[in-house]
C-alpha angles and dihedrals in degrees: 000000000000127000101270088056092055098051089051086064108042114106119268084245087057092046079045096056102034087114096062097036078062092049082053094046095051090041086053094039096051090043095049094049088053092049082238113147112217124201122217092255082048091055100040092048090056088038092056089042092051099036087046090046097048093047097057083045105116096135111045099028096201114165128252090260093057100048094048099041081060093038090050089037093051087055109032091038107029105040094234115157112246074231092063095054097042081059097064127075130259091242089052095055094055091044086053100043085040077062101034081234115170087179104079091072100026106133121179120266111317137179118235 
């Protein structure tokens, strides 16, 4: 069966998440290209960020995938606490992933 098949038959609720099964995807892919073992709060923490942060995105308009790779990077490979990006605003975050700017959320050393 090939993939447009597939789709045809997913359930209007998975059509209705696909966004977020691609947020999953990019959080599990980073991490795992990092050898960084993520837990499920971990995951959930970066997936409502990134959703959150996709869905105020009228500006920009990056998709899901790239909010969430920056998002994951920013944690698994630059040590920033999910806190601290809870902390920033939404418009912060796109401004930041629209720089690749690592900066905006940079703490001192912290322990995880």
């Amino acid at each position: 069966m090939n993939t447009l098949e597939m789709y045809k038959r997913l359930s209007r609720e998975d059509k209705n998440n696909l966004t977020v099964y691609a947020i999953y995807d990019s959080i599990y892919d980073i991490a795992r290209n990092n050898d960084y073992e993520i837990s499920d709060d971990e995951i959930e923490r970066l997936k409502e960020l990134s959703h959150y942060a996709y869905l105020k995105d009228e500006y920009y308009k990056f998709s899901s995938a790239r909010i969430s790779d920056f998002l994951t990077e920013c944690y698994v490979e630059h040590n920033v606490s999910l806190e601290k990006m809870e902390d920033a605003s939404w418009n912060d975050i796109l401004e930041a992933v629209d720089n690749d700017d690592y900066d905006f959320c940079i703490e001192e050393e912290m322990e995880r």
